[in-house]
Short mmCIF file of C-alpha atoms in Angstrom, two decimals:
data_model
loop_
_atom_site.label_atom_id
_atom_site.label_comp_id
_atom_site.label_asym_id
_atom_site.label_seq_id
_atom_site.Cartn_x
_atom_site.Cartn_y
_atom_site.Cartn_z
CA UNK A 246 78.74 -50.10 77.53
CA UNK A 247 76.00 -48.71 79.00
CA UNK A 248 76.98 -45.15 79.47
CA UNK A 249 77.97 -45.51 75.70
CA UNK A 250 74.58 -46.18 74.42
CA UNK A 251 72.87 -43.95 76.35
CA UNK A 252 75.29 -41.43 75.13
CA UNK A 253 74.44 -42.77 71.21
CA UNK A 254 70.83 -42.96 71.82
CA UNK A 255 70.47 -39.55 73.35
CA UNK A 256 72.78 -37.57 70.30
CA UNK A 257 71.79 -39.69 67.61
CA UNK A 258 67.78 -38.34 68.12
CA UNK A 259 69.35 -35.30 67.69
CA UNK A 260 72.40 -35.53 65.61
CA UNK A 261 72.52 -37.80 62.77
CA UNK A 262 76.34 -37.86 61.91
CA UNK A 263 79.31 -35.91 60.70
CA UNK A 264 80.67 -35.23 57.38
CA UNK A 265 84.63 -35.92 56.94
CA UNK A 266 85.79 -33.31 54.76
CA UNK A 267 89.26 -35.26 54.55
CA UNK A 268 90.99 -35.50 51.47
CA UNK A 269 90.12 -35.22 48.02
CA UNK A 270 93.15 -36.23 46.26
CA UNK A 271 92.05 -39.06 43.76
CA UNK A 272 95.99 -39.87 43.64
CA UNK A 273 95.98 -40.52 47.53
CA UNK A 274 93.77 -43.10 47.11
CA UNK A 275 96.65 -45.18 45.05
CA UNK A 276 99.13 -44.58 47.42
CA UNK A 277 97.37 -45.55 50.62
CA UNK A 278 96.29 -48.72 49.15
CA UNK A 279 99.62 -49.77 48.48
CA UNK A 280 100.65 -48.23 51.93
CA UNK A 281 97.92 -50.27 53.65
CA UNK A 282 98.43 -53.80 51.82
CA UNK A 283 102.12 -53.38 52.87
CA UNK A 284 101.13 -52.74 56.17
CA UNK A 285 99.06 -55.52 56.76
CA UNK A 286 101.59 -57.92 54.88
CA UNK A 287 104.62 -56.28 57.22
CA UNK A 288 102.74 -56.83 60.57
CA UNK A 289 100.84 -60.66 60.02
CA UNK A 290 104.47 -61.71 58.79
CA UNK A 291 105.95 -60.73 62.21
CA UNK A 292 102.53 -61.73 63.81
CA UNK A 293 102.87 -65.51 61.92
CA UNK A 294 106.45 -65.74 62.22
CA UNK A 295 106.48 -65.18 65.87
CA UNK A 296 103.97 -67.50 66.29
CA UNK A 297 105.19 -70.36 64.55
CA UNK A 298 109.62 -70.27 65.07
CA UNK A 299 110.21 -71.94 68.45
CA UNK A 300 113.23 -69.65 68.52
CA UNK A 301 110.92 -66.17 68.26
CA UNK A 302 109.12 -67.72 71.65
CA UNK A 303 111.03 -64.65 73.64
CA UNK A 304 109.75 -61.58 75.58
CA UNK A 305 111.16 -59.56 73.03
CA UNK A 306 109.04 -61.09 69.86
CA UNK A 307 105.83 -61.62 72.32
CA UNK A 308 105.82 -57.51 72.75
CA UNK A 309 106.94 -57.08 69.10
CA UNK A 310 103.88 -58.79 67.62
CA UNK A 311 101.53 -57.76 70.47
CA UNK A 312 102.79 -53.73 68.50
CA UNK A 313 102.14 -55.44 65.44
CA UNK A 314 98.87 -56.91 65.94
CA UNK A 315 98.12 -53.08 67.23
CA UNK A 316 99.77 -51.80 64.28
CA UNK A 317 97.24 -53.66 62.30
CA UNK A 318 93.99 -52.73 64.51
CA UNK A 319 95.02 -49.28 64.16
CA UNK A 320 95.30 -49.27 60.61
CA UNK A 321 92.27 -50.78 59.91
CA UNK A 322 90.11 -48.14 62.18
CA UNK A 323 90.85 -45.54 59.93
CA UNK A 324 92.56 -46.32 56.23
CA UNK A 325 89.81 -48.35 54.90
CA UNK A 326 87.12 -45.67 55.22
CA UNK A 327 89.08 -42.80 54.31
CA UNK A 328 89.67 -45.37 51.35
CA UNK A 329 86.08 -45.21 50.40
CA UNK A 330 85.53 -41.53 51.09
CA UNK A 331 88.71 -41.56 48.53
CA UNK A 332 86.87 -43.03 46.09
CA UNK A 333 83.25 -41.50 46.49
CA UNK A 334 81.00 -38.61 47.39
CA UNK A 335 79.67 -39.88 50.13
CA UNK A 336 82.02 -38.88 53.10
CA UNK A 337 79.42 -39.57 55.86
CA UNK A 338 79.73 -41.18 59.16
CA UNK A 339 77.24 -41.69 61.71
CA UNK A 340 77.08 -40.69 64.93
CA UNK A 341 77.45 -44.14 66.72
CA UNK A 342 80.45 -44.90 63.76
CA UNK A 343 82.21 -41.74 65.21
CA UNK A 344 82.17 -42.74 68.97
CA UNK A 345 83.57 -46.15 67.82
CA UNK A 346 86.08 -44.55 65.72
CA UNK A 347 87.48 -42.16 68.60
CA UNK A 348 87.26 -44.96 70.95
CA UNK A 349 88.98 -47.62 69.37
CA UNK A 350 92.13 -45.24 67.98
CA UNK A 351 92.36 -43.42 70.72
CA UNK A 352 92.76 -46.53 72.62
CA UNK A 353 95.00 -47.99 70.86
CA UNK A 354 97.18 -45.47 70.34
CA UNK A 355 97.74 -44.96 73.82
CA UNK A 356 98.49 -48.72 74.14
CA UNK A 357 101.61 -48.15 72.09
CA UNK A 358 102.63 -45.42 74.01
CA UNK A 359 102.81 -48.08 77.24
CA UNK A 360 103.98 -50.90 74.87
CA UNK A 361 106.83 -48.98 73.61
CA UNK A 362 108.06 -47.88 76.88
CA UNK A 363 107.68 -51.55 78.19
CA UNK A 364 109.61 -52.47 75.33
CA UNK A 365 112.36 -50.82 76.46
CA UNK A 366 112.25 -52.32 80.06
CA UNK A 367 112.92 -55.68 78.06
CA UNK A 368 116.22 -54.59 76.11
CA UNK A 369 116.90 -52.87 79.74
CA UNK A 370 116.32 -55.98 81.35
CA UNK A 371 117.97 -58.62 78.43
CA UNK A 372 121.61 -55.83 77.92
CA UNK A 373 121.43 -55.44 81.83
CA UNK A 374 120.94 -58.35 83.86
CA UNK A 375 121.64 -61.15 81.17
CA UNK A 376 121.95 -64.07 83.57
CA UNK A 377 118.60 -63.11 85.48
CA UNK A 378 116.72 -62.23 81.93
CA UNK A 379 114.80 -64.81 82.03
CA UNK A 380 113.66 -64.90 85.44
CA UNK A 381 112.74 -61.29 85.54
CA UNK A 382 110.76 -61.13 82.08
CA UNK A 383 108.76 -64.22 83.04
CA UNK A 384 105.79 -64.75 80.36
CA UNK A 385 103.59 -64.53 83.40
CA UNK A 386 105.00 -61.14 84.26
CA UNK A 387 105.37 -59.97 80.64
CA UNK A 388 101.20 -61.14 80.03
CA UNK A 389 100.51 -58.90 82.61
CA UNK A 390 102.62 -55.96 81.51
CA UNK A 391 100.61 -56.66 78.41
CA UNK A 392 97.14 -56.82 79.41
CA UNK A 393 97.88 -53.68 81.63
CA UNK A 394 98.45 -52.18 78.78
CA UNK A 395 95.49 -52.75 77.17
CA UNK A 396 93.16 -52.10 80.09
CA UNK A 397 94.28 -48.98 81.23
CA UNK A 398 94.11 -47.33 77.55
CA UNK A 399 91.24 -48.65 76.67
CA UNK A 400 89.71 -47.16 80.21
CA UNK A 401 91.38 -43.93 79.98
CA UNK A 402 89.92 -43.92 75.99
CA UNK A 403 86.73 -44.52 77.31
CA UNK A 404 86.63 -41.53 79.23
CA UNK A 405 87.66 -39.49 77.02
CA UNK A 406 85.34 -40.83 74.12
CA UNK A 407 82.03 -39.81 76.96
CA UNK A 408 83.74 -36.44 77.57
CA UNK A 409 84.51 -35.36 74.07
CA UNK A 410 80.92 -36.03 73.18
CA UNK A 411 79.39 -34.78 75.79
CA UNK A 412 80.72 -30.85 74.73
CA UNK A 413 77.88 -28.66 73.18
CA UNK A 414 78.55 -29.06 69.33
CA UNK A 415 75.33 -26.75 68.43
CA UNK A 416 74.19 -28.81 65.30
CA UNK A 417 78.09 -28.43 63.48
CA UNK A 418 78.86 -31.44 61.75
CA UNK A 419 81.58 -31.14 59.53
CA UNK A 420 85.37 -32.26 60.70
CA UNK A 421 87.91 -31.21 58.80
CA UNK A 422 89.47 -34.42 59.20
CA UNK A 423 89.82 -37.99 57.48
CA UNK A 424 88.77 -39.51 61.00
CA UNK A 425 86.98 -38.68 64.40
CA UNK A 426 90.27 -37.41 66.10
CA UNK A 427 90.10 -35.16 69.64
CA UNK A 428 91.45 -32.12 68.06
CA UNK A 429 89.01 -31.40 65.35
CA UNK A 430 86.33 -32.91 67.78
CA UNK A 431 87.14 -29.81 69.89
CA UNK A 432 86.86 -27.24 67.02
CA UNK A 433 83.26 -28.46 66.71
CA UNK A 434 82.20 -27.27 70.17
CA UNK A 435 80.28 -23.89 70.67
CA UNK A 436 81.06 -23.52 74.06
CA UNK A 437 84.50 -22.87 76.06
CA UNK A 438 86.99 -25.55 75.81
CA UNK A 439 89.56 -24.76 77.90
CA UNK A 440 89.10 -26.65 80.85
CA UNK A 441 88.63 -29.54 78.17
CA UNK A 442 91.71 -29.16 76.78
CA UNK A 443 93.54 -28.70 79.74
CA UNK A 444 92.11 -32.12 81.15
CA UNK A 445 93.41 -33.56 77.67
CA UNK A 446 97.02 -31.53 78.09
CA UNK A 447 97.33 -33.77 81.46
CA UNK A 448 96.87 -37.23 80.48
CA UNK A 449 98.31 -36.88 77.19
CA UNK A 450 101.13 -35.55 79.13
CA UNK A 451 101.16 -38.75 81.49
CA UNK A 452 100.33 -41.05 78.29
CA UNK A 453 103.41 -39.70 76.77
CA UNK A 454 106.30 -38.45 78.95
CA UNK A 455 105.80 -41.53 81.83
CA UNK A 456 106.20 -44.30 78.90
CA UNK A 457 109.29 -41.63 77.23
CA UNK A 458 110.87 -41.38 81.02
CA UNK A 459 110.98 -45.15 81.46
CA UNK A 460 112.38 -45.27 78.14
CA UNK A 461 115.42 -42.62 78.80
CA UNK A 462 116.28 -44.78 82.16
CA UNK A 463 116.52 -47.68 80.59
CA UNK A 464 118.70 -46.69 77.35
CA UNK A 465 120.90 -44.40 79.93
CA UNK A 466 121.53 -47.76 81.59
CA UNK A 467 121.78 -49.91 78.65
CA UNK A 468 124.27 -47.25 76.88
CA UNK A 469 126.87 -47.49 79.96
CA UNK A 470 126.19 -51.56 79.51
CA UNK A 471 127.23 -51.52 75.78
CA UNK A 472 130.45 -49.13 76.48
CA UNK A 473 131.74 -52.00 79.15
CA UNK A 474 131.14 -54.59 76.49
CA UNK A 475 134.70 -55.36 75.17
CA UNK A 476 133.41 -57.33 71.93
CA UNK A 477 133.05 -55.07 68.73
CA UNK A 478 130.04 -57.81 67.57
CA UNK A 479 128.61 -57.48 70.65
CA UNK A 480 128.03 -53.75 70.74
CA UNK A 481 126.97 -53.70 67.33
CA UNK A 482 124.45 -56.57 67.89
CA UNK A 483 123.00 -54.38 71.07
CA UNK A 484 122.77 -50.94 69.12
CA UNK A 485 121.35 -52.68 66.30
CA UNK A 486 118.29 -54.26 68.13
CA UNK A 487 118.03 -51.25 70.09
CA UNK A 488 118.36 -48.92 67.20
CA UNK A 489 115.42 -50.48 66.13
CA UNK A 490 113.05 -49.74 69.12
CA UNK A 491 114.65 -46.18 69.03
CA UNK A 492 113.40 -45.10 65.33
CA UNK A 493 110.04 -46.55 65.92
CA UNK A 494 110.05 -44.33 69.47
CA UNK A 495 110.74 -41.33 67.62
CA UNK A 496 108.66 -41.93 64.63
CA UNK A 497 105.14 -42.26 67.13
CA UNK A 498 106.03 -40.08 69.87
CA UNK A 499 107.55 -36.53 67.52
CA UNK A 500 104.25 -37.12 65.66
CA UNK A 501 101.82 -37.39 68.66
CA UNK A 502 103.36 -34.64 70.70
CA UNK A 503 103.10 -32.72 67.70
CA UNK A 504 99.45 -33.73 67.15
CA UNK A 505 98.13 -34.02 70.77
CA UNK A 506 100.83 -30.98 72.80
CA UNK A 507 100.69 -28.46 70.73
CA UNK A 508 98.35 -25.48 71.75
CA UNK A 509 95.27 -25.66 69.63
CA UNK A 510 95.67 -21.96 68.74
CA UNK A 511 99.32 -22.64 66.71
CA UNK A 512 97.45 -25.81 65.58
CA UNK A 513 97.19 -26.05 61.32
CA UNK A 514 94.26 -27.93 60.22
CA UNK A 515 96.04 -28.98 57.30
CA UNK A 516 99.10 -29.83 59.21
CA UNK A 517 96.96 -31.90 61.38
CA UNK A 518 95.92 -34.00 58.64
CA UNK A 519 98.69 -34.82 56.94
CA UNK A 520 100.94 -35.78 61.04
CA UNK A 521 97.64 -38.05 61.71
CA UNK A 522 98.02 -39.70 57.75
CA UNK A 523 101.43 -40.25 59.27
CA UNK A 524 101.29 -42.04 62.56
CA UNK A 525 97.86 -44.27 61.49
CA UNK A 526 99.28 -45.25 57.85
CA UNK A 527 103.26 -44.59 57.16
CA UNK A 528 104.63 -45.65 60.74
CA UNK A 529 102.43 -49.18 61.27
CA UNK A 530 103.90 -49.85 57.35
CA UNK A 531 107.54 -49.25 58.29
CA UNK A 532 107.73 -50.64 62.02
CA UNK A 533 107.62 -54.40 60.63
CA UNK A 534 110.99 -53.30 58.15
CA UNK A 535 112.55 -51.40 60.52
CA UNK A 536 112.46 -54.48 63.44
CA UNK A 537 112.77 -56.74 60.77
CA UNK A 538 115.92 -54.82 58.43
CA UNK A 539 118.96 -56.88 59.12
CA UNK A 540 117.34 -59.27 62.08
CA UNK A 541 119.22 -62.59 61.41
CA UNK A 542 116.53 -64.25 64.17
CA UNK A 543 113.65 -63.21 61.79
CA UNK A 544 115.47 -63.65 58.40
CA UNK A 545 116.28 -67.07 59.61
CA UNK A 546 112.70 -67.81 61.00
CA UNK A 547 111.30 -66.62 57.53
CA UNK A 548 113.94 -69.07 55.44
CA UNK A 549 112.71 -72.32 57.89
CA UNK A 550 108.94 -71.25 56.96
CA UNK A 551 109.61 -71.06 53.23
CA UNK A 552 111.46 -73.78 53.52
CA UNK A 553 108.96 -75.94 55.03
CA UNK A 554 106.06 -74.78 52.96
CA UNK A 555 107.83 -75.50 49.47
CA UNK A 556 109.41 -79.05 50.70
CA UNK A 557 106.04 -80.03 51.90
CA UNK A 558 103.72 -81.93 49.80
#
């Protein structure tokens, strides 16, 4: 905290803010609404539901609505601003805003990137070793796994956040962005950033491909599981939870390798814009249908809900 403010204090007596040149598309405005109200309807049903059916009391649903609950956070850093920049002129942000901004997403992004690749060391763990499930995805163990999670992103996103602003940016203020993102951060700097962006290479690198190598073991493993299975239902319950995990996996890690890998020299503004649009809008709105889509467990919890709700007085 304190190397934060100091870091505020000292740029904002010399830099005031940035300008988000963003979108300007008075039609976008429409559709991200809508985008953003189904997001946060998607992600505090599975939040709510998970929290109130005895039967959703399981690893699985605990790291499900922990995503969610991040689903939502990361929504809400971004959407609701670019919202109002939708709407008016003014498509300011201060200085202090900005560090927030980058912190906060940048965190939480990588915090999926760990949750998603713990998420498949419970389906590993539940196809696997189903007698010894429970005992090794104790809530004890699977709190921790959690709160890991959260720490180590949130350090590793302050770092960054004190580097990033710490680069030479020579009075240029204007991102041609909807949000304080690293990569048009960088394209603000008037000095060499190579060395930066090498630094960034590497621990997006370990961010990404550590949480993506867990993920391969365990759906190597749980793919020879599934083929010993003799039960037709039983192979198509497995692929279809695991299915699940699987789209999401793809959906957030093609568009941050694409976003945060690719050499900043091949790297389209425009492009840019429209893969980060993606991963902070369209994938926390479709996560919540795509683990929901043909769940019995959560249809079922939904049903006893609205069942309870109308019969009660």
């Amino acid at each position: 905290l304190c190397v934060f403010r100091l870091l505020i204090y000292h740029r904002e007596h010399s830099f005031t803010g940035f300008i988000l040149l963003g979108f300007s598309d008075r039609v976008l405005f429409v559709v991200l609404l809508i985008f953003y109200l189904l997001t946060l309807l998607g992600n505090t049903t599975i939040i709510a539901l998970s929290r109130l059916d005895p039967r959703l009391h399981t690893p699985m649903y605990f790291f499900l609505s922990n995503l969610s609950f991040l689903d939502l956070c990361y929504t809400t850093s971004t959407v609701p601003q670019l919202l109002v920049h939708l709407r008016g002129a003014d498509k300011s942000i201060s200085f202090g805003g900005c560090v927030a901004q980058l912190f906060v997403s940048l965190g939480l992004g990588c915090t999926e990137c760990i949750l998603l690749g713990v998420m498949a060391f419970d389906r590993y763990a539940a196809v696997c070793r189903p007698l010894h499930y429970m005992v090794i995805m104790h809530p004890r163990l699977c709190a921790l796994m959690a709160s890991v999670s959260w720490f180590f992103s949130f350090m590793y996103s302050a770092l960054q956040t004190v580097l990033i602003f710490l680069i030479p940016l020579c009075g240029r203020n204007k991102i041609d962005h909807f949000f304080c993102e690293v990569p048009p951060l960088l394209k603000l700097a008037c000095v060499d950033t190579t060395v930066y962006e090498s630094e960034i290479l590497f621990f997006s690198m370990i961010f990404l491909f550590i949480p993506v190598a867990l993920i391969m073991f365990s759906y190597v493993r749980i793919v020879r599981a599934v083929l010993r299975i003799k039960s037709a239902a039983g192979q198509r319950k497995v692929f279809r939870t695991c299915g699940s995990h699987l789209t999401v996996v793809s959906l957030f890690y093609g568009t941050a390798i694409y976003a945060y890998l690719q050499p900043s020299r091949n790297h389209s503004q425009e492009q840019g814009k429209f893969i980060s649009l993606f991963y902070t809008i369209v994938t926390p709105m479709v996560n919540p249908f795509i683990y929901t889509l043909r769940n019995k467990e959560v249809a079922g919890a939904m049903k006893k809900v609205l069942c309870r709700s109308h019969d009660s007085p």
